[in-house]
Amino acid sequence: MGLAGATGLVLGLLGALLCAGRGASGADPSIETSPNVTSGSDVVIFCNITEAQSPIVGHVWKKGDKTLASDKETSERTSYKIGELNADSSGVYECVFETNPPVSSFVFVTVKPHVTAYKKSEHGNEGDTGVLVCKCNSYPPVNQWTWYRIDDDVNEPIINDTEKFFIKSSGNKTELRIVNLDIGMDPGEYLCNATNELGTDGAIVGLRVRSRLAALWPFLGIVAEVLILVSIIFIYEKRRKPDEVLDDDDGGSAPLKSNAPNHKDKNVRQRNAN
């Protein structure tokens, strides 16, 4: 084989290897997805593939690390029904075409924030640090958290790092710490507000502050119960003992014989002796 023939053979092998990763037309595979969803019910998302690299042997739908659905169909189109769109159903969905190698694409399901309070009402002792927490499970993530103090139906913004209030926000969670709780100043309602690219939402958390002595009340209650119980037992025993003594005296004890001398018998003996 001449040099030209060897060169042609090498080029042919390289071309075959390159075409093995492409579709019949030599183009890379492409996936068309449904438009990003922001609202609706009975929502269905889909993906279409063209120029698949190899035969399709199935489809998989994922959300994060969780597999939502799978099949063994060979269609170039796959769909998934979400149903009602809300905070829990929002997120990034991945459609996977099982080819060799597999190819995938993403559909974004986005909603405005849906904020919930970790607890609707928090309690703290006077002088301690109160902690209020809010979270948001919606997608896309929150890009701004804001806390307010509600005073006479007016939302007063809370400034972070003021030696009294400290705000710590991370993604879809925020935390408000109130230092050295004051029973006269700090009780009330607080509003946590979240904002993302689609809108704003908030939740209200109530705060109650108890007196320093509040923690002692259970102990004092136990002591009082013990004292009452001891008093009842003492009174009962004191009243019961005299009755028992009387019962013993009336219990039919035989009278003791008198040891006093019998003067009559003595006189009779003296007359007989005379």
PDB file of C-alpha atoms in Angstrom, residues 30-34 44-52 55-61 70-81 95-98:
ATOM      1  CA  SER A  30     -29.981  19.213  20.642  1.00  0.00           C
ATOM      2  CA  ILE A  31     -32.835  19.256  23.142  1.00  0.00           C
ATOM      3  CA  GLU A  32     -35.753  21.645  22.974  1.00  0.00           C
ATOM      4  CA  THR A  33     -37.478  22.220  26.339  1.00  0.00           C
ATOM      5  CA  SER A  34     -40.818  23.703  27.336  1.00  0.00           C
ATOM      6  CA  VAL A  44     -46.883  19.629  32.033  1.00  0.00           C
ATOM      7  CA  ILE A  45     -43.251  20.170  31.051  1.00  0.00           C
ATOM      8  CA  PHE A  46     -41.530  18.432  28.135  1.00  0.00           C
ATOM      9  CA  CYS A  47     -38.283  17.890  26.230  1.00  0.00           C
ATOM     10  CA  ASN A  48     -37.707  17.077  22.543  1.00  0.00           C
ATOM     11  CA  ILE A  49     -34.406  15.704  21.211  1.00  0.00           C
ATOM     12  CA  THR A  50     -33.103  15.917  17.643  1.00  0.00           C
ATOM     13  CA  GLU A  51     -30.021  14.314  16.111  1.00  0.00           C
ATOM     14  CA  ALA A  52     -29.650  11.717  18.867  1.00  0.00           C
ATOM     15  CA  PRO A  55     -30.879   4.921  19.671  1.00  0.00           C
ATOM     16  CA  ILE A  56     -33.025   6.121  22.588  1.00  0.00           C
ATOM     17  CA  VAL A  57     -33.746   3.324  25.086  1.00  0.00           C
ATOM     18  CA  GLY A  58     -35.596   5.307  27.763  1.00  0.00           C
ATOM     19  CA  HIS A  59     -36.192   8.590  29.585  1.00  0.00           C
ATOM     20  CA  VAL A  60     -35.656   9.814  33.137  1.00  0.00           C
ATOM     21  CA  TRP A  61     -36.997  12.892  34.932  1.00  0.00           C
ATOM     22  CA  SER A  70     -38.529   6.834  34.232  1.00  0.00           C
ATOM     23  CA  ASP A  71     -39.565   4.686  31.263  1.00  0.00           C
ATOM     24  CA  LYS A  72     -38.137   2.507  28.499  1.00  0.00           C
ATOM     25  CA  GLU A  73     -39.787   4.255  25.568  1.00  0.00           C
ATOM     26  CA  THR A  74     -37.858   5.168  22.425  1.00  0.00           C
ATOM     27  CA  SER A  75     -39.697   8.404  21.613  1.00  0.00           C
ATOM     28  CA  GLU A  76     -37.812  11.614  20.855  1.00  0.00           C
ATOM     29  CA  ARG A  77     -40.210  13.456  23.148  1.00  0.00           C
ATOM     30  CA  THR A  78     -40.701  13.016  26.898  1.00  0.00           C
ATOM     31  CA  SER A  79     -42.993  14.885  29.299  1.00  0.00           C
ATOM     32  CA  TYR A  80     -43.688  15.104  33.032  1.00  0.00           C
ATOM     33  CA  LYS A  81     -46.849  16.334  34.781  1.00  0.00           C
ATOM     34  CA  CYS A  95     -34.935  15.474  31.484  1.00  0.00           C
ATOM     35  CA  VAL A  96     -32.501  12.701  30.542  1.00  0.00           C
ATOM     36  CA  PHE A  97     -32.522  10.800  27.256  1.00  0.00           C
ATOM     37  CA  GLU A  98     -30.902   7.397  27.716  1.00  0.00           C
TER      38      GLU A  98
END
